[in-house]
Coordinates of C-alpha atoms and ligand atoms in Angstrom, one line a residue:
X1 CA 99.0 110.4 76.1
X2 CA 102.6 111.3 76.9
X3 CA 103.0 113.6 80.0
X4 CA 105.0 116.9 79.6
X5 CA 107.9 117.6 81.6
X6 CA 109.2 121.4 81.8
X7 CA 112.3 121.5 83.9
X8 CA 112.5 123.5 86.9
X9 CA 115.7 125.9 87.9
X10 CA 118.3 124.6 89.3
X11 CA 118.2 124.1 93.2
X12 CA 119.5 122.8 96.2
X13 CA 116.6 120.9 98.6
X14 CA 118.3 120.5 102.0
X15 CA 115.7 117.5 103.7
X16 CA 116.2 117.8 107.6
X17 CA 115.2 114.5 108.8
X18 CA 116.5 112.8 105.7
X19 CA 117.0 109.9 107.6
X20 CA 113.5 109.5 108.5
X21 CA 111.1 107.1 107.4
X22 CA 108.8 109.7 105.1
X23 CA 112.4 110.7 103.6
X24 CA 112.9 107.2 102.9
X25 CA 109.4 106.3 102.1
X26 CA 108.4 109.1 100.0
X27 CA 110.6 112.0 99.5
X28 CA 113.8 109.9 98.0
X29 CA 111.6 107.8 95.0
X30 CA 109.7 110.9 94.5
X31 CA 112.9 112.8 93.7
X32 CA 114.2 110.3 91.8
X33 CA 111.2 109.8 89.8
X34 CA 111.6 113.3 88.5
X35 CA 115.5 113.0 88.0
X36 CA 114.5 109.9 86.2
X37 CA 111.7 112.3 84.4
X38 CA 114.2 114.7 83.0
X39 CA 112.8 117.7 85.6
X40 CA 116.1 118.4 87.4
X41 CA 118.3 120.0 85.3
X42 CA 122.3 120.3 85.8
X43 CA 123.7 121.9 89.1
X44 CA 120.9 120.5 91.3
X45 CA 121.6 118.8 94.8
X46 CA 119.6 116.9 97.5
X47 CA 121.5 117.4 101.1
X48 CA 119.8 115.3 103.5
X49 CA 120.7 116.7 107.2
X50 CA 119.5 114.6 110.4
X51 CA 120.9 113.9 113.6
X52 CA 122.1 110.2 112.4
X53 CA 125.8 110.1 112.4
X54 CA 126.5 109.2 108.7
X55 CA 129.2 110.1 105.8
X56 CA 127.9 111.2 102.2
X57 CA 129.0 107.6 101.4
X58 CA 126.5 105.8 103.8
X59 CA 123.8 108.2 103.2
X60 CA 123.7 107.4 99.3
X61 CA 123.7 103.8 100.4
X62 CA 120.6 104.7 102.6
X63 CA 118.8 106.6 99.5
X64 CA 119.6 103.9 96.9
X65 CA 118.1 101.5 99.3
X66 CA 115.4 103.4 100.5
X67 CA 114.8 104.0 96.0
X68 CA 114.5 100.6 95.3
X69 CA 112.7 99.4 98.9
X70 CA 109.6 102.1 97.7
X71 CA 109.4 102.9 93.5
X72 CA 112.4 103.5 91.8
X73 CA 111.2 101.3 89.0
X74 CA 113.8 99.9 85.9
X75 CA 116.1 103.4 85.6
X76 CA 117.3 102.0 89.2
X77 CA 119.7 98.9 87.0
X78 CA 120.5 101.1 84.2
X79 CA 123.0 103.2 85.8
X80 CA 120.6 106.4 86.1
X81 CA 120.5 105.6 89.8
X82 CA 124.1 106.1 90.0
X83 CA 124.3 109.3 88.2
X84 CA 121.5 110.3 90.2
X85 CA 122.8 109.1 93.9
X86 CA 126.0 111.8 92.4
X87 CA 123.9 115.1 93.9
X88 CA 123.2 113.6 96.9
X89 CA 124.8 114.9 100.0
X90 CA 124.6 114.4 103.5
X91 CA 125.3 116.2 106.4
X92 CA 125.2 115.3 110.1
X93 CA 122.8 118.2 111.8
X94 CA 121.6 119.0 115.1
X95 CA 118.5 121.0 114.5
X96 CA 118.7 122.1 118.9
X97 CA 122.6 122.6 118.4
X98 CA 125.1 124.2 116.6
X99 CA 126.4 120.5 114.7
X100 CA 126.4 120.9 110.8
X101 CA 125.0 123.9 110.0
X102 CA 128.1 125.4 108.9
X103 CA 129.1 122.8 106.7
X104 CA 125.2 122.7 105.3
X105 CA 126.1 126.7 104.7
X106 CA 129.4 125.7 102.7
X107 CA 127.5 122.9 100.6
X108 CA 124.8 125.4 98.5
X109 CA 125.2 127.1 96.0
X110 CA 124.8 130.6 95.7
X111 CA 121.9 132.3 93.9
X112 CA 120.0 128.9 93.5
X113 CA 116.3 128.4 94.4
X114 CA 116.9 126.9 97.8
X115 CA 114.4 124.6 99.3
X116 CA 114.3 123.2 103.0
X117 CA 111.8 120.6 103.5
X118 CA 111.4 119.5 107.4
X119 CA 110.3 115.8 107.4
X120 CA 111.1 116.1 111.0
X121 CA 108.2 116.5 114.1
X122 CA 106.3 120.0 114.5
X123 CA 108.2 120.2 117.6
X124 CA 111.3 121.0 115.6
X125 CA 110.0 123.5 113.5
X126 CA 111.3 126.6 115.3
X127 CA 114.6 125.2 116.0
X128 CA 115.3 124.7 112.0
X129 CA 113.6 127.8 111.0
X130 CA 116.0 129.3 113.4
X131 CA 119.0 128.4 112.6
X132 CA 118.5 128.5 109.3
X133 CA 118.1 132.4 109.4
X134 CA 121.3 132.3 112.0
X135 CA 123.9 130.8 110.1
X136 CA 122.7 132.3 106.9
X137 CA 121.6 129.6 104.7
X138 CA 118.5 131.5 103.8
X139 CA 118.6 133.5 100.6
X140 CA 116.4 135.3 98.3
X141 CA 115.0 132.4 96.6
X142 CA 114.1 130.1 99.9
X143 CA 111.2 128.1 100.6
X144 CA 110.5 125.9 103.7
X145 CA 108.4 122.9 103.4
X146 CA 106.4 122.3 106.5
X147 CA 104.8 118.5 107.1
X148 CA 101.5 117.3 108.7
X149 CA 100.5 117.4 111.1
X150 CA 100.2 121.1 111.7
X151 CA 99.4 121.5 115.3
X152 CA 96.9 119.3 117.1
X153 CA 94.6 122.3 117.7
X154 CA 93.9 126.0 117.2
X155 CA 96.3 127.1 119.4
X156 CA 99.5 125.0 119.2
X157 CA 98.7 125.8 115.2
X158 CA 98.7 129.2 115.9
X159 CA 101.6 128.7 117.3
X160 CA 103.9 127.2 114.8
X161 CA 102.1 129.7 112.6
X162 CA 104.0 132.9 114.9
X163 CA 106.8 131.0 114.8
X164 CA 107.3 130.0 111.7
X165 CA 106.5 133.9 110.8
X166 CA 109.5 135.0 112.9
X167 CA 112.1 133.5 110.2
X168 CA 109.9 133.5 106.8
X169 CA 107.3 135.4 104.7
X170 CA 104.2 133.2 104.2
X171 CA 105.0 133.5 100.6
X172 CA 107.9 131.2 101.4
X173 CA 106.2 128.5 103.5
X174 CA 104.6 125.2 102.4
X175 CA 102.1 123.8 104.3
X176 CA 102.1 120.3 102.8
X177 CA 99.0 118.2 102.3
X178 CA 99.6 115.0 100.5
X179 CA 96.3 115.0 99.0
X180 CA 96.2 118.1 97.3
X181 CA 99.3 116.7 95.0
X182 CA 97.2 114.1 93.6
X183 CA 96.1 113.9 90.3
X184 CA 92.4 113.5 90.7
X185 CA 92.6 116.0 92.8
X186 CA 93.5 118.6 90.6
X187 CA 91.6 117.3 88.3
X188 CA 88.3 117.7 89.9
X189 CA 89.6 121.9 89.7
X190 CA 89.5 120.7 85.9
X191 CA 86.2 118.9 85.3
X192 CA 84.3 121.5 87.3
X193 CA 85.8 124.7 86.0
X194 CA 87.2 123.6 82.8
X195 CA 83.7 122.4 81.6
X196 CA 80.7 123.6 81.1
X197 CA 78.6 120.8 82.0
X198 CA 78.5 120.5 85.4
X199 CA 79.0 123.8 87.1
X200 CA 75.4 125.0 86.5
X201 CA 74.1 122.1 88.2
X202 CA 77.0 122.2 90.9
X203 CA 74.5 123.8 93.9
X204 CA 71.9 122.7 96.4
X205 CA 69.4 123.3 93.7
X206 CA 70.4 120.0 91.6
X207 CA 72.8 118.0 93.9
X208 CA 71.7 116.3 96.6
X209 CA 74.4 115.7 99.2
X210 CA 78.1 114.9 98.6
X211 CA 79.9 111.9 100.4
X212 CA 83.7 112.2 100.8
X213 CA 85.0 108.5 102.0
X214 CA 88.2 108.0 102.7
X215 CA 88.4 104.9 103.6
X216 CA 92.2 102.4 105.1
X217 CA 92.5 99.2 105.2
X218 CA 95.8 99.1 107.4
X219 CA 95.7 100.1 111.3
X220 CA 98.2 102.1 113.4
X221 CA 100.6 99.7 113.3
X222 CA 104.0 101.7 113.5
X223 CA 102.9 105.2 114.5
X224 CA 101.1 104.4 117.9
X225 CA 101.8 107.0 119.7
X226 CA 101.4 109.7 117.5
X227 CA 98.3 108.1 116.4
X228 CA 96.5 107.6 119.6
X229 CA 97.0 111.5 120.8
X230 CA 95.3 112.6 117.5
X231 CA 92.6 109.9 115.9
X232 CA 91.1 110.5 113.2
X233 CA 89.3 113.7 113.5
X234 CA 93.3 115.0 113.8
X235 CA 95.0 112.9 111.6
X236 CA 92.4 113.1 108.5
X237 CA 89.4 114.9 108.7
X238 CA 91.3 118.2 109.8
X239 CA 93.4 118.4 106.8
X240 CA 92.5 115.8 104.2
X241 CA 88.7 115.3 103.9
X242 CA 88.5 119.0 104.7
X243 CA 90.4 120.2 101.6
X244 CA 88.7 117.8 100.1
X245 CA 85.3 119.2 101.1
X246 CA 86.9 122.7 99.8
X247 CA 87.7 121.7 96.4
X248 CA 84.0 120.5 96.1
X249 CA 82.2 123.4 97.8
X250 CA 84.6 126.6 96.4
X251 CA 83.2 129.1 94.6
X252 CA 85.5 129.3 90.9
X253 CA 88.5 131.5 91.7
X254 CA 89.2 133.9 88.9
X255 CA 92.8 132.7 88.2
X256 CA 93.6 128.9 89.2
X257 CA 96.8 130.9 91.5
X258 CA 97.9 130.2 95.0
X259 CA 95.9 133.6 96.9
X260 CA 92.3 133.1 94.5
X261 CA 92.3 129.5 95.6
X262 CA 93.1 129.7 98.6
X263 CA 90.7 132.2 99.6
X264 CA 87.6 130.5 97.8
X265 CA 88.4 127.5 100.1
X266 CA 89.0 129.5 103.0
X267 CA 85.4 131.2 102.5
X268 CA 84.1 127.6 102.9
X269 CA 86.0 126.8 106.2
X270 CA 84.2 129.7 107.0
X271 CA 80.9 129.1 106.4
X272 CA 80.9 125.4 108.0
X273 CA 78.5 125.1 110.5
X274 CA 79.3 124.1 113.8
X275 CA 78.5 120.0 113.9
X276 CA 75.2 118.9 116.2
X277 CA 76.7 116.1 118.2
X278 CA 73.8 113.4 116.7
X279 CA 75.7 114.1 113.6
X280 CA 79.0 112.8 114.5
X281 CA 79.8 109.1 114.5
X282 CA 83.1 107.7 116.1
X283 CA 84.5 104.1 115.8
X284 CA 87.1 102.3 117.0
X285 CA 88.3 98.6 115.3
X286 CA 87.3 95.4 117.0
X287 CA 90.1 92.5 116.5
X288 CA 89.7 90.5 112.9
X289 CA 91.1 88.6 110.8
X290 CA 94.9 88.1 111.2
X291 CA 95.2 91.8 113.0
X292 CA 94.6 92.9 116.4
X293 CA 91.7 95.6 117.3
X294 CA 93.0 99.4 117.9
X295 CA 93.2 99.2 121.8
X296 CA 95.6 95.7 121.6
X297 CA 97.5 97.6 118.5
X298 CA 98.7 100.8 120.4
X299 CA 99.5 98.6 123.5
X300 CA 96.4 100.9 125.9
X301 CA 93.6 99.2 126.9
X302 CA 91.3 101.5 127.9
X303 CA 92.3 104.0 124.9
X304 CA 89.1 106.2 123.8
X305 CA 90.9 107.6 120.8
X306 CA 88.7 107.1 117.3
X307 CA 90.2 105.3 114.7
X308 CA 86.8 105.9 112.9
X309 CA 85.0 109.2 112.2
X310 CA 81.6 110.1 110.5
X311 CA 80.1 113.3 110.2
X312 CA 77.2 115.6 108.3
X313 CA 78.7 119.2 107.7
X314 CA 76.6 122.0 106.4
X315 CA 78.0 125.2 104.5
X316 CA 75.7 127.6 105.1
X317 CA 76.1 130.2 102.0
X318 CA 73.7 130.5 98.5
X319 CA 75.4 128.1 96.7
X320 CA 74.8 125.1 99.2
X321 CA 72.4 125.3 101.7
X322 CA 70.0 122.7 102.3
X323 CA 72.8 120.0 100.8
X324 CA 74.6 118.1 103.1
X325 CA 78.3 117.0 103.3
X326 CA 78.7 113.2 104.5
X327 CA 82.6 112.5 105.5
X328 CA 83.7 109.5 106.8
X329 CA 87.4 108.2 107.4
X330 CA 88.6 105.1 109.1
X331 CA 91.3 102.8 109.6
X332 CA 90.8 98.9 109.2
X333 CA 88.0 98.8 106.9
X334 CA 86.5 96.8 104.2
X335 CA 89.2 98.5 101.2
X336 CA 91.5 101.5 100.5
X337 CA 89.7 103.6 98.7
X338 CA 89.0 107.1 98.4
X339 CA 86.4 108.5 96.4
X340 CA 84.0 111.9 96.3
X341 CA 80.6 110.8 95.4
X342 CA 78.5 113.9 94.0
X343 CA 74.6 112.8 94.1
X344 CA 72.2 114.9 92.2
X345 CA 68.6 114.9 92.7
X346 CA 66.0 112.9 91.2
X347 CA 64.2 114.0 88.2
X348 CA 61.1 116.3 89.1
X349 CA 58.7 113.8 87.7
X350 CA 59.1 110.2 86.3
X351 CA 57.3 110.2 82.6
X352 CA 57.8 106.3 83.3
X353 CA 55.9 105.6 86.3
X354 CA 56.6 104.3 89.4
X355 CA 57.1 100.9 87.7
X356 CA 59.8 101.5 85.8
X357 CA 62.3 102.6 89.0
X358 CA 64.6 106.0 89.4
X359 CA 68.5 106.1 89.8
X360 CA 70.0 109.6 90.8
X361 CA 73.1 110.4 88.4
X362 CA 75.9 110.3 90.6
X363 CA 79.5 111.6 89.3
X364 CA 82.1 109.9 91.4
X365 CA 85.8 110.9 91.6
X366 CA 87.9 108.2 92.5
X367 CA 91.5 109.6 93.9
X368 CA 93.0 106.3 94.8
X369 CA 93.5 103.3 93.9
X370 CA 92.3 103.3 90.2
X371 CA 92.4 107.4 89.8
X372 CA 88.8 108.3 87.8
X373 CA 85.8 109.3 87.3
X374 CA 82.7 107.7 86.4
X375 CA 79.4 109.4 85.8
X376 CA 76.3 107.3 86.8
X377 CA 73.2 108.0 84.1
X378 CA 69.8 105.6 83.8
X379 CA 69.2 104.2 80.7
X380 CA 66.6 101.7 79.5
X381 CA 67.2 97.9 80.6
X382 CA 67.8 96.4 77.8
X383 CA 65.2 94.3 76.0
X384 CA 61.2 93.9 75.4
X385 CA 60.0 94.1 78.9
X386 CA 58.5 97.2 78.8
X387 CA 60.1 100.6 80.1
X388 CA 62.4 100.0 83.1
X389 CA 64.8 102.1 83.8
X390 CA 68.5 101.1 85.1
X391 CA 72.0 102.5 86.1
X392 CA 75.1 102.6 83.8
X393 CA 78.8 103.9 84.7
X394 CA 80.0 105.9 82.2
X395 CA 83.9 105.3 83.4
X396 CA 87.3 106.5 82.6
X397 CA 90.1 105.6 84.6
X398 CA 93.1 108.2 83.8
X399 CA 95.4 105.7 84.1
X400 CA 94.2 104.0 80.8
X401 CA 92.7 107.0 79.3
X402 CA 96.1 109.0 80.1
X403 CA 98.6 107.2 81.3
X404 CA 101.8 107.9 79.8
X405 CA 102.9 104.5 78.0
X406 CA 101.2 102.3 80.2
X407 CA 103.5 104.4 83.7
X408 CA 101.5 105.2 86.5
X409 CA 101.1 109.3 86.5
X410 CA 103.2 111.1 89.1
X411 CA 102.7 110.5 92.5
X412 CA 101.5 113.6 94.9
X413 CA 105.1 114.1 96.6
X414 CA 106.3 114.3 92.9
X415 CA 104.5 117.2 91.8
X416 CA 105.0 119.1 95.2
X417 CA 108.2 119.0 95.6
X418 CA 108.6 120.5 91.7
X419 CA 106.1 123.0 92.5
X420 CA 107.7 124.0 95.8
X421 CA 111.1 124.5 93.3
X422 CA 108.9 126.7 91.2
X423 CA 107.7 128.8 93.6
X424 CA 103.7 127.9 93.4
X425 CA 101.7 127.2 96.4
X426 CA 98.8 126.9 95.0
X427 CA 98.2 123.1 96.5
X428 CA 99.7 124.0 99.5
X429 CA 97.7 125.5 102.6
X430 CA 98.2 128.5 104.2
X431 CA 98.4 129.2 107.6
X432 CA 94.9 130.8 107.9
X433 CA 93.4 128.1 105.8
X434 CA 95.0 125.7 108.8
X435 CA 93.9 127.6 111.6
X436 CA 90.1 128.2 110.0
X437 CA 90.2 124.4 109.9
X438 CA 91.3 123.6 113.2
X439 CA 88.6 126.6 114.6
X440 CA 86.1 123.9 112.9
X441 CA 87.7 120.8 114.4
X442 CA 88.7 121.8 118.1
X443 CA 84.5 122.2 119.4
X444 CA 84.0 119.0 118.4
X445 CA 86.8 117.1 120.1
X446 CA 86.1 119.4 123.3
X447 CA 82.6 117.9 123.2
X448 CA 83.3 114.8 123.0
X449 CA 85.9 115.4 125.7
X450 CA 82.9 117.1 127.5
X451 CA 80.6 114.5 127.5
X452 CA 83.1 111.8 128.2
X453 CA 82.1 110.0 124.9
X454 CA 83.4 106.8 123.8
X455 CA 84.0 105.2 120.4
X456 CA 81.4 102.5 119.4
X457 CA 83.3 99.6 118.1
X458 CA 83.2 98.2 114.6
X459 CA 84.5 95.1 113.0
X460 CA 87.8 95.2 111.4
X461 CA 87.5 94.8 107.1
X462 CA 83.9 96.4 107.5
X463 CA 82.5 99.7 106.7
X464 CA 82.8 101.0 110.4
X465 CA 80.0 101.4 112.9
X466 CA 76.4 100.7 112.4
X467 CA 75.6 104.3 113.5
X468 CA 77.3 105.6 110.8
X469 CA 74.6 103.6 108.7
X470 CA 72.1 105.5 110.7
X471 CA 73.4 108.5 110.2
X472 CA 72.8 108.5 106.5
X473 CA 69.1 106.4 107.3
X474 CA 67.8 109.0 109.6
X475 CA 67.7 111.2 106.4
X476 CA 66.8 108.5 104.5
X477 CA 70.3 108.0 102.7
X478 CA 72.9 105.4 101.9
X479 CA 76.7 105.5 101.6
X480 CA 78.1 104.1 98.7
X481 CA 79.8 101.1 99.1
X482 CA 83.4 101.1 99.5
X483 CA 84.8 99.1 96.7
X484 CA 88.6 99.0 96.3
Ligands
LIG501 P1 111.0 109.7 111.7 O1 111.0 109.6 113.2 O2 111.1 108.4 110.9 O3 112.3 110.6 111.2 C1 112.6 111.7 111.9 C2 113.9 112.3 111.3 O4 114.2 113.5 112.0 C3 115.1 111.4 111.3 O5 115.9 111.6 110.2 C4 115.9 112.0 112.5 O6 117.3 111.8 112.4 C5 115.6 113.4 112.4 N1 115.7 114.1 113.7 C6 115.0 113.9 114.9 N2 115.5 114.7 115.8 C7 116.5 115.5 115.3 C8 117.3 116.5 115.7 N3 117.2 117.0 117.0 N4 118.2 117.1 114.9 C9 118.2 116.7 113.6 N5 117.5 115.7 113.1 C10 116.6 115.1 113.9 O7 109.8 110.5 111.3 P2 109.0 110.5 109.9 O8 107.9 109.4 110.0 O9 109.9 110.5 108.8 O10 108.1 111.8 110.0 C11 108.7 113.1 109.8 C12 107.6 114.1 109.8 O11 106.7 113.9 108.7 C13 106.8 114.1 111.0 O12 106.3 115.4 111.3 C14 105.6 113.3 110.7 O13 104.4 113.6 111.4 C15 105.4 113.7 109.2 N6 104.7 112.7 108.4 C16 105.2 111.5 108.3 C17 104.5 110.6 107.5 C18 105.0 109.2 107.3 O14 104.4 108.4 106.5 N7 106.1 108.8 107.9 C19 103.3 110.9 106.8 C20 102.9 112.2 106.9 C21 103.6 113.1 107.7

């Protein structure tokens, strides 16, 4: 099935920190993915703005690089990548001084949708956001694209929320979280309100409990510092496997638009109970194979920061209670995978007997690698030995069911970017959704603060801790294996 692409308006996207590594890493290919795509029309430009002292010339030397280090696929040798690398533009800016910002004023274009996306740290929020409104490079049709991490806690969120505020409605500001780009993601809006199936038995009444794993195989390696201030709880619980969680748990907004959404997930920030410490699980990587363990890798010996976290969340409304919510993130484990594993309950009563064995359905939505979803029924073993009863996948990868031509579907910085042009925040957070989140998060890193608690250790390529296998026995449970 060939994927439609519907132009956006023209625009100018001015990336502050276009220098940077996620510029080069993700922002660049992305952008020229959809050039590549046919999205951009005529009249658009890409101004990347950092402190590196570069001309135009150097910095499209730096994008076609940074294009062909990291996806730009076959249009980069057939000239596209030329014609694309012709709106780029580059200026040196100081986001603390006055450097650049008039000549970023005299590059856009007037009346054009006008995006500013800050791959830069939080700490330079204010500053851009600032001058921006200063030397009048804002107009009527602005958005300001915000990275994560938003804050490291209630307050310092808080904060850049205020400030943020001070310069732009929150109409214009998107809060970006990678995950909420992906394609299984929004597809897991589709299956469950898009179908009939499964939203009657979506509720504590037929499911279960729900385990969200998302699951690394690399370490820190290359973002030490920022790493070891936040851990895991910071870096991906907070945002990730919480809007994960949301997506799963939301009541069905009445119009799939940025406010319905986002206020069914906020309810279920909302009604999260506070986490018993016995339910909580941190880990931190042992040395293994060819890599060093966490404390070697970020050069601190005595570090206490998890690069592992477990937990069992409740949401105490109608639809939910009594089903619990297993997460689980780490770095350094078995495989990369991420997957939402829905498990219903058993049948009321076996017809078969207790010979003849029961499997739970399970409907598990893979988001990466191998984007899916496979439903789990029981069926009869095959052949003459009587009734026993066995478990069959009922798969479908969307890259083979959907894939356009055999090409990989757009990656998540591909369709945000488009939707910040078009003006729809709908998989972008806003700032009380962050804040609600962080409310959430902060008690438990004060308690283990409180209680001085270390991480256990785990082996590097395994699932993580022991205790997190506990976790799941005590209530006489299992993860899923993680399977790449
Ligand atoms: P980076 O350090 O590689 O790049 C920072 C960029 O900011 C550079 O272009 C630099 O020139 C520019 N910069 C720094 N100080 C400046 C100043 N005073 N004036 C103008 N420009 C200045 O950082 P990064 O890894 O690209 O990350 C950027 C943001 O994205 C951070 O907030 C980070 O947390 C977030 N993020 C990064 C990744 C990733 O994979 N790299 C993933 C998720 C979020």
């Amino acid at each position: 099935m060939v994927s439609r692409v519907i132009p956006v308006d023209p625009f100018d996207l001015v990336v502050f920190g276009g220098t940077g590594d996620l510029a080069r890493r993700k922002i660049l290919p992305a952008l020229f993915r959809r050039y590549c795509a046919g999205q951009m029309p005529e009249g658009s430009r890409i101004i990347g703005a950092a402190r590196t002292d570069l001309d135009a010339a150097s910095y499209r030397t730096l994008a076609a690089q940074a294009i062909r280090d990291h996806g730009g696929g076959r249009a980069c040798e057939d000239g596209t990548l030329d014609r694309f690398l012709g709106i780029v533009d580059y200026v040196t800016t100081d986001a603390q001084g006055d450097q650049g910002w008039p000549d970023l004023a005299r590059l856009l274009t007037k009346d054009l949708v006008r995006a500013f996306y800050l791959s830069v740290g939080p700490g330079l929020f204010g500053d851009i956001a600032q001058r921006i409104r200063a030397h009048g490079l804002a107009n009527g049709q602005s958005r300001i694209v915000v990275e994560k991490p938003f804050g490291h806690d209630l307050a310092s969120a808080r904060d850049l929320n205020r400030t943020l505020a001070t310069h732009f409605e929150e109409g214009q500001v998107y809060r970006i979280d990678h995950y909420l780009g992906k394609e299984t993601v929004q597809n897991l809006m589709a299956v469950r309100f898009g179908n009939m199936l499964f939203e009657p038995l979506w509720n504590s009444q037929y499911v279960d409990h729900i385990q969200i794993t998302v699951a690394e195989t690399v370490g820190v390696g290359g973002r030490e510092d920022y790493y070891d201030r936040a851990g895991a709880m910071r870096d991906m619980m907070q945002n990730h496997l919480m809007q994960l969680l949301c997506l799963i748990a939301m009541e069905p907004p009445a119009r799939f638009e940025p406010d319905p959404v986002r206020d069914e997930k906020l309810k279920v920030i909302r009604a999260l109970d506070p986490v018993e410490p016995h339910h909580i699980v941190r880990g931190q990587y042992d040395p293994g194979g060819e890599g060093p363990g966490y404390r070697e890798e970020v050069g601190r010996p005595r570090s206490t920061t998890e690069s592992y976290v477990a937990l069992k969340a409740h949401v105490s409304n109608w639809r939910w209670s009594g089903t619990p919510f297993y997460l689980r993130t780490g770095k350094r484990l078995v495989a990369r995978s991420s997957v939402i594993n829905v498990v219903f309950k058993d049948a009321p009563h076996s017809i078969f007997g207790p010979e003849a064995g029961r499997h739970a359905n399970i409907l598990s939505i893979r988001l990466q690698p191998n984007e899916g979803i496979t439903l789990h029924v029981t069926i009869k073993e095959p052949g003459p030995g009587g009734m026993r009863l066995t478990e069959v996948p009922l798969d479908m990868s969307f890259a083979k069911a959907l894939g356009p031509d055999g090409q990989d579907p757009p990656d998540a910085y591909e369709r945000l970017i488009m939707d910040v042009i078009r003006g729809n925040q709908t998989l972008f957070m806003r700032g009380d959704e962050v804040e609600a989140a962080w409310a959430w998060v902060d008690p438990i890193i004060a308690g283990w603060q409180k209680r001085g608690e270390v991480p256990k250790p785990y082996d590097a390529a395994s699932t993580g801790p022991l205790d997190a296998d506990q976790l799941m026995r005590r209530d006489k449970r299992a993860w899923r294996g993680i399977k790449p």
